[in-house]
mmCIF file of C-alpha atoms in Angstrom:
data_model
loop_
_atom_site.group_PDB
_atom_site.id
_atom_site.type_symbol
_atom_site.label_atom_id
_atom_site.label_comp_id
_atom_site.label_asym_id
_atom_site.label_seq_id
_atom_site.Cartn_x
_atom_site.Cartn_y
_atom_site.Cartn_z
ATOM 1 C CA MET A 1 -24.671 43.669 -67.029
ATOM 2 C CA ILE A 2 -25.775 47.119 -65.865
ATOM 3 C CA PRO A 3 -28.255 47.696 -68.867
ATOM 4 C CA PHE A 4 -29.353 44.012 -68.646
ATOM 5 C CA LEU A 5 -30.167 44.647 -64.636
ATOM 6 C CA GLY A 6 -32.055 47.593 -65.657
ATOM 7 C CA THR A 7 -34.282 45.707 -67.978
ATOM 8 C CA THR A 8 -34.950 42.811 -65.132
ATOM 9 C CA ALA A 9 -35.689 45.365 -62.505
ATOM 10 C CA GLY A 10 -38.095 46.786 -64.985
ATOM 11 C CA ALA A 11 -39.548 43.353 -66.117
ATOM 12 C CA ALA A 12 -39.816 42.679 -62.354
ATOM 13 C CA CYS A 13 -42.510 45.387 -62.247
ATOM 14 C CA VAL A 14 -45.384 42.900 -63.292
ATOM 15 C CA PHE A 15 -45.219 41.176 -60.105
ATOM 16 C CA PHE A 16 -46.301 44.436 -58.152
ATOM 17 C CA ILE A 17 -48.592 46.595 -60.788
ATOM 18 C CA LYS A 18 -51.714 45.040 -61.297
ATOM 19 C CA LYS A 19 -53.235 47.678 -63.816
ATOM 20 C CA GLU A 20 -51.969 48.622 -67.020
ATOM 21 C CA LEU A 21 -49.918 51.951 -67.051
ATOM 22 C CA ASN A 22 -51.518 54.968 -67.797
ATOM 23 C CA HIS A 23 -51.325 56.473 -71.296
ATOM 24 C CA LEU A 24 -49.943 59.344 -70.114
ATOM 25 C CA VAL A 25 -47.239 57.620 -67.957
ATOM 26 C CA GLN A 26 -46.261 55.263 -71.090
ATOM 27 C CA LYS A 27 -45.810 58.618 -73.224
ATOM 28 C CA SER A 28 -43.839 59.780 -70.805
ATOM 29 C CA LEU A 29 -41.582 56.859 -70.279
ATOM 30 C CA LEU A 30 -41.021 56.365 -73.731
ATOM 31 C CA GLY A 31 -40.106 59.932 -74.278
ATOM 32 C CA PHE A 32 -37.583 59.529 -71.452
ATOM 33 C CA ALA A 33 -36.155 56.572 -72.926
ATOM 34 C CA ALA A 34 -36.216 58.283 -76.466
ATOM 35 C CA GLY A 35 -34.279 61.223 -74.366
ATOM 36 C CA VAL A 36 -31.602 59.167 -72.589
ATOM 37 C CA MET A 37 -30.847 57.217 -76.416
ATOM 38 C CA VAL A 38 -30.512 60.391 -77.668
ATOM 39 C CA ALA A 39 -28.120 62.400 -75.037
ATOM 40 C CA ALA A 40 -25.971 58.983 -75.108
ATOM 41 C CA SER A 41 -25.214 59.108 -78.451
ATOM 42 C CA VAL A 42 -24.341 62.414 -78.756
ATOM 43 C CA TRP A 43 -22.228 62.754 -75.787
ATOM 44 C CA SER A 44 -21.034 59.270 -74.917
ATOM 45 C CA LEU A 45 -20.238 58.236 -78.708
ATOM 46 C CA LEU A 46 -20.478 60.570 -81.536
ATOM 47 C CA ILE A 47 -18.239 63.309 -79.446
ATOM 48 C CA PRO A 48 -15.548 60.725 -78.417
ATOM 49 C CA ALA A 49 -15.609 58.849 -81.442
ATOM 50 C CA MET A 50 -14.955 62.451 -83.437
ATOM 51 C CA GLU A 51 -12.243 63.389 -80.590
ATOM 52 C CA MET A 52 -10.614 59.916 -81.196
ATOM 53 C CA SER A 53 -9.782 61.266 -85.082
ATOM 54 C CA ASP A 54 -8.862 64.125 -84.564
ATOM 55 C CA GLN A 55 -5.372 63.612 -86.090
ATOM 56 C CA LEU A 56 -7.304 63.567 -89.425
ATOM 57 C CA GLU A 57 -7.726 67.568 -88.692
ATOM 58 C CA ARG A 58 -10.579 68.847 -90.825
ATOM 59 C CA LEU A 59 -12.140 65.371 -91.749
ATOM 60 C CA ALA A 60 -11.990 64.434 -87.879
ATOM 61 C CA PHE A 61 -16.064 63.768 -88.820
ATOM 62 C CA LEU A 62 -15.744 61.014 -91.299
ATOM 63 C CA PRO A 63 -14.988 57.585 -89.131
ATOM 64 C CA ALA A 64 -17.924 58.771 -87.139
ATOM 65 C CA ALA A 65 -20.389 60.159 -90.028
ATOM 66 C CA VAL A 66 -19.312 56.799 -92.120
ATOM 67 C CA GLY A 67 -20.173 54.759 -88.569
ATOM 68 C CA PHE A 68 -23.560 56.559 -87.735
ATOM 69 C CA ILE A 69 -24.869 55.898 -91.498
ATOM 70 C CA ALA A 70 -23.678 52.180 -91.089
ATOM 71 C CA GLY A 71 -25.608 51.787 -87.853
ATOM 72 C CA ILE A 72 -28.591 53.282 -89.582
ATOM 73 C CA PHE A 73 -28.817 50.489 -92.296
ATOM 74 C CA PHE A 74 -28.016 48.526 -89.927
ATOM 75 C CA LEU A 75 -30.901 48.595 -87.766
ATOM 76 C CA LEU A 76 -33.010 49.360 -91.030
ATOM 77 C CA LEU A 77 -31.881 45.787 -92.282
ATOM 78 C CA LEU A 78 -32.629 44.099 -88.639
ATOM 79 C CA ASP A 79 -36.044 46.070 -89.030
ATOM 80 C CA ARG A 80 -37.008 44.885 -92.447
ATOM 81 C CA TRP A 81 -35.730 41.066 -91.948
ATOM 82 C CA ILE A 82 -37.015 40.054 -88.369
ATOM 83 C CA PRO A 83 -40.684 39.882 -87.529
ATOM 84 C CA HIS A 84 -41.326 42.055 -84.644
ATOM 85 C CA LEU A 85 -44.200 43.786 -82.640
ATOM 86 C CA HIS A 86 -43.837 47.653 -81.060
ATOM 87 C CA PRO A 87 -44.730 47.065 -77.222
ATOM 88 C CA ALA A 88 -46.910 50.220 -77.146
ATOM 89 C CA THR A 89 -48.977 50.136 -80.360
ATOM 90 C CA LEU A 90 -48.801 46.372 -80.765
ATOM 91 C CA GLU A 91 -48.440 46.689 -84.366
ATOM 92 C CA SER A 92 -46.533 44.164 -86.183
ATOM 93 C CA GLU A 93 -43.561 44.707 -88.706
ATOM 94 C CA GLY A 94 -40.866 42.890 -90.810
ATOM 95 C CA PRO A 95 -42.222 40.086 -92.817
ATOM 96 C CA LYS A 96 -45.330 38.543 -92.217
ATOM 97 C CA SER A 97 -44.819 35.540 -89.704
ATOM 98 C CA SER A 98 -46.545 32.920 -87.444
ATOM 99 C CA LEU A 99 -44.977 33.345 -84.582
ATOM 100 C CA LYS A 100 -46.618 34.557 -81.164
ATOM 101 C CA ARG A 101 -47.227 37.853 -79.924
ATOM 102 C CA SER A 102 -44.886 37.278 -77.198
ATOM 103 C CA THR A 103 -42.010 35.954 -79.213
ATOM 104 C CA MET A 104 -42.179 38.984 -81.534
ATOM 105 C CA LEU A 105 -42.621 41.519 -78.731
ATOM 106 C CA ILE A 106 -39.432 40.136 -77.031
ATOM 107 C CA LEU A 107 -37.871 40.180 -80.975
ATOM 108 C CA ALA A 108 -39.130 43.941 -80.945
ATOM 109 C CA VAL A 109 -37.344 44.837 -77.729
ATOM 110 C CA THR A 110 -34.150 42.897 -78.902
ATOM 111 C CA ILE A 111 -33.705 44.372 -81.949
ATOM 112 C CA HIS A 112 -32.902 47.608 -80.298
ATOM 113 C CA ASN A 113 -31.089 46.413 -77.490
ATOM 114 C CA ILE A 114 -28.253 45.152 -79.596
ATOM 115 C CA PRO A 115 -26.956 48.575 -80.141
ATOM 116 C CA GLU A 116 -26.951 49.677 -76.679
ATOM 117 C CA GLY A 117 -24.836 46.300 -75.858
ATOM 118 C CA ILE A 118 -22.211 47.382 -78.820
ATOM 119 C CA SER A 119 -22.464 51.148 -77.287
ATOM 120 C CA GLY A 120 -21.690 49.775 -73.645
ATOM 121 C CA GLY A 121 -19.064 47.481 -75.022
ATOM 122 C CA ALA A 122 -17.240 49.547 -77.227
ATOM 123 C CA VAL A 123 -16.923 52.418 -74.294
ATOM 124 C CA PHE A 124 -15.630 50.027 -72.106
ATOM 125 C CA ALA A 125 -13.299 48.273 -74.866
ATOM 126 C CA GLY A 126 -12.034 52.083 -75.595
ATOM 127 C CA VAL A 127 -11.256 52.217 -71.641
ATOM 128 C CA LEU A 128 -9.178 48.722 -71.621
ATOM 129 C CA ALA A 129 -7.182 49.998 -74.958
ATOM 130 C CA GLY A 130 -6.137 53.413 -72.673
ATOM 131 C CA ASN A 131 -7.562 55.681 -74.990
ATOM 132 C CA THR A 132 -7.564 59.286 -73.481
ATOM 133 C CA LYS A 133 -10.957 60.128 -75.026
ATOM 134 C CA VAL A 134 -12.927 57.866 -72.884
ATOM 135 C CA THR A 135 -12.355 57.593 -68.871
ATOM 136 C CA LEU A 136 -14.152 54.487 -67.318
ATOM 137 C CA ALA A 137 -16.547 57.296 -65.366
ATOM 138 C CA GLY A 138 -17.948 57.950 -68.626
ATOM 139 C CA ALA A 139 -18.249 54.313 -69.313
ATOM 140 C CA PHE A 140 -20.390 53.638 -66.407
ATOM 141 C CA ALA A 141 -22.468 56.825 -66.684
ATOM 142 C CA LEU A 142 -22.979 55.516 -70.378
ATOM 143 C CA ALA A 143 -23.891 52.079 -68.578
ATOM 144 C CA ILE A 144 -26.098 53.343 -65.772
ATOM 145 C CA GLY A 145 -28.264 55.972 -68.484
ATOM 146 C CA ILE A 146 -29.165 52.981 -70.437
ATOM 147 C CA ALA A 147 -30.145 50.878 -67.298
ATOM 148 C CA ILE A 148 -32.326 53.840 -66.440
ATOM 149 C CA GLN A 149 -34.132 54.098 -69.653
ATOM 150 C CA ASN A 150 -34.361 50.359 -69.539
ATOM 151 C CA LEU A 151 -36.253 50.332 -66.487
ATOM 152 C CA PRO A 152 -39.742 51.451 -68.349
ATOM 153 C CA GLU A 153 -38.564 49.436 -71.181
ATOM 154 C CA GLY A 154 -38.615 46.260 -69.524
ATOM 155 C CA PHE A 155 -41.924 47.081 -67.683
ATOM 156 C CA ILE A 156 -43.666 48.152 -71.292
ATOM 157 C CA VAL A 157 -42.614 45.097 -72.812
ATOM 158 C CA SER A 158 -43.807 42.649 -70.063
ATOM 159 C CA LEU A 159 -47.075 44.363 -69.605
ATOM 160 C CA PRO A 160 -48.538 42.455 -72.741
ATOM 161 C CA VAL A 161 -47.386 39.285 -72.126
ATOM 162 C CA ARG A 162 -48.659 39.488 -68.760
ATOM 163 C CA ASP A 163 -52.163 39.263 -69.990
ATOM 164 C CA ASP A 164 -51.565 36.043 -72.338
ATOM 165 C CA HIS A 165 -49.040 34.077 -70.479
ATOM 166 C CA GLY A 166 -49.292 35.382 -66.484
ATOM 167 C CA ARG A 167 -46.646 37.507 -64.348
ATOM 168 C CA LYS A 168 -43.858 34.816 -63.829
ATOM 169 C CA LYS A 169 -44.105 34.077 -67.900
ATOM 170 C CA ALA A 170 -44.061 38.116 -68.253
ATOM 171 C CA PHE A 171 -40.946 38.571 -65.996
ATOM 172 C CA ILE A 172 -38.755 35.949 -67.682
ATOM 173 C CA TYR A 173 -39.588 37.257 -71.433
ATOM 174 C CA GLY A 174 -38.765 40.625 -70.191
ATOM 175 C CA MET A 175 -35.602 39.666 -68.483
ATOM 176 C CA LEU A 176 -34.811 37.721 -71.833
ATOM 177 C CA SER A 177 -35.137 40.793 -74.144
ATOM 178 C CA GLY A 178 -32.367 42.671 -72.092
ATOM 179 C CA LEU A 179 -30.158 39.770 -72.528
ATOM 180 C CA VAL A 180 -28.508 40.371 -75.682
ATOM 181 C CA GLU A 181 -27.017 43.526 -74.063
ATOM 182 C CA PRO A 182 -24.112 41.799 -71.722
ATOM 183 C CA VAL A 183 -23.709 39.441 -74.863
ATOM 184 C CA ALA A 184 -23.188 42.237 -77.700
ATOM 185 C CA GLY A 185 -20.986 44.389 -74.823
ATOM 186 C CA GLY A 186 -18.775 41.272 -73.839
ATOM 187 C CA ILE A 187 -18.434 39.978 -77.394
ATOM 188 C CA THR A 188 -17.226 43.923 -77.720
ATOM 189 C CA VAL A 189 -15.033 43.890 -74.898
ATOM 190 C CA LEU A 190 -13.444 40.435 -75.948
ATOM 191 C CA LEU A 191 -12.371 42.030 -79.128
ATOM 192 C CA ALA A 192 -11.113 45.118 -77.648
ATOM 193 C CA ALA A 193 -7.520 44.582 -78.865
ATOM 194 C CA TYR A 194 -8.415 43.785 -82.318
ATOM 195 C CA ILE A 195 -11.122 46.687 -82.653
ATOM 196 C CA THR A 196 -9.153 49.760 -81.410
ATOM 197 C CA PRO A 197 -8.097 51.031 -84.792
ATOM 198 C CA ALA A 198 -12.016 50.956 -85.655
ATOM 199 C CA LEU A 199 -13.012 52.323 -81.974
ATOM 200 C CA PRO A 200 -14.504 55.715 -83.761
ATOM 201 C CA PHE A 201 -16.323 54.076 -86.352
ATOM 202 C CA LEU A 202 -17.916 51.632 -83.755
ATOM 203 C CA LEU A 203 -19.266 53.913 -81.406
ATOM 204 C CA ALA A 204 -20.350 56.183 -84.060
ATOM 205 C CA PHE A 205 -22.341 52.640 -85.504
ATOM 206 C CA ALA A 206 -23.843 52.418 -81.927
ATOM 207 C CA ALA A 207 -25.225 55.879 -81.976
ATOM 208 C CA GLY A 208 -26.705 55.587 -85.304
ATOM 209 C CA ALA A 209 -28.682 52.109 -84.543
ATOM 210 C CA MET A 210 -29.751 54.209 -81.262
ATOM 211 C CA ILE A 211 -30.821 56.933 -83.147
ATOM 212 C CA TYR A 212 -32.988 54.761 -85.770
ATOM 213 C CA VAL A 213 -34.535 53.315 -82.652
ATOM 214 C CA VAL A 214 -35.399 56.717 -81.517
ATOM 215 C CA VAL A 215 -36.830 58.310 -84.624
ATOM 216 C CA GLU A 216 -38.612 55.334 -86.202
ATOM 217 C CA GLU A 217 -39.626 54.032 -82.947
ATOM 218 C CA LEU A 218 -39.915 55.920 -79.543
ATOM 219 C CA ILE A 219 -40.734 59.493 -80.701
ATOM 220 C CA PRO A 220 -43.645 58.192 -82.915
ATOM 221 C CA GLU A 221 -45.409 55.784 -80.133
ATOM 222 C CA SER A 222 -44.468 58.939 -77.357
ATOM 223 C CA ALA A 223 -46.416 61.405 -80.070
ATOM 224 C CA GLU A 224 -49.033 59.608 -80.767
ATOM 225 C CA GLY A 225 -52.668 60.702 -80.301
ATOM 226 C CA ALA A 226 -53.650 63.011 -77.851
ATOM 227 C CA HIS A 227 -51.398 65.030 -75.318
ATOM 228 C CA SER A 228 -47.958 64.627 -77.602
ATOM 229 C CA ASN A 229 -46.717 67.416 -74.958
ATOM 230 C CA VAL A 230 -46.101 64.573 -72.488
ATOM 231 C CA GLY A 231 -43.718 62.546 -74.703
ATOM 232 C CA THR A 232 -41.771 65.596 -75.594
ATOM 233 C CA LEU A 233 -41.580 66.572 -71.487
ATOM 234 C CA GLY A 234 -40.426 62.782 -71.006
ATOM 235 C CA PHE A 235 -37.848 63.359 -73.832
ATOM 236 C CA ALA A 236 -36.658 66.658 -71.978
ATOM 237 C CA PHE A 237 -36.081 64.863 -68.782
ATOM 238 C CA GLY A 238 -34.513 61.805 -70.350
ATOM 239 C CA PHE A 239 -31.822 64.281 -72.152
ATOM 240 C CA VAL A 240 -31.023 66.007 -68.922
ATOM 241 C CA VAL A 241 -30.517 63.131 -66.857
ATOM 242 C CA MET A 242 -28.010 61.530 -69.182
ATOM 243 C CA MET A 243 -26.280 64.995 -69.869
ATOM 244 C CA ILE A 244 -25.884 65.428 -66.523
ATOM 245 C CA LEU A 245 -24.594 61.793 -66.148
ATOM 246 C CA ASP A 246 -22.081 61.789 -68.889
ATOM 247 C CA VAL A 247 -20.609 65.453 -68.001
ATOM 248 C CA ALA A 248 -20.604 64.741 -64.504
ATOM 249 C CA LEU A 249 -19.134 61.211 -64.026
ATOM 250 C CA GLY A 250 -17.139 61.376 -67.903
#
């Protein structure tokens, strides 16, 4: 629920901010979100996944590597099969569709909220299963980090909808884009007892899916056009914030 609340709070900004986001601000926010997701993928997901497989000794990387690649291909397939519209560039991807712009915007954000929900659920599942490589504080650190990067994401996806449908619908659509996170996370937690043996794979799977979103969408959009260094600075700040959260709390 914590990442979902972050998205909801971001979407609520449409009630208070009248103008479009400054181009440089939007670049920095996209870069920030990318930095948070990369740091979360490394510290909260990939490293614990390899530590959980230390009984494999030199092959401890194997479940993490396989899960990571599987996560990449999972998002690649969703990207190809689901029509969607990127909020920052308003460019459509996936199969041709007659869906409304607002619907395609929601689908775009929903696609990369799925791995965020799975990652949060997988880490909490590890805590419930008594895995010593994952702590409750670390699980909350991941949830809080995702919520922080969801703040600008919720706002960015709501802005184009506001122009077409007004503030109230923009808020509702923005909020709904994050609903998949507690659903995906909740299902993962409910299956905790059954997925414990596959936990390293699942953590790495979520990391791969998140990295796909970063490389395919967030970084290109934050670096597009002039002043790409703003997106880079945002990335560095987001990376450091998530790193501090995970190391200090985890």
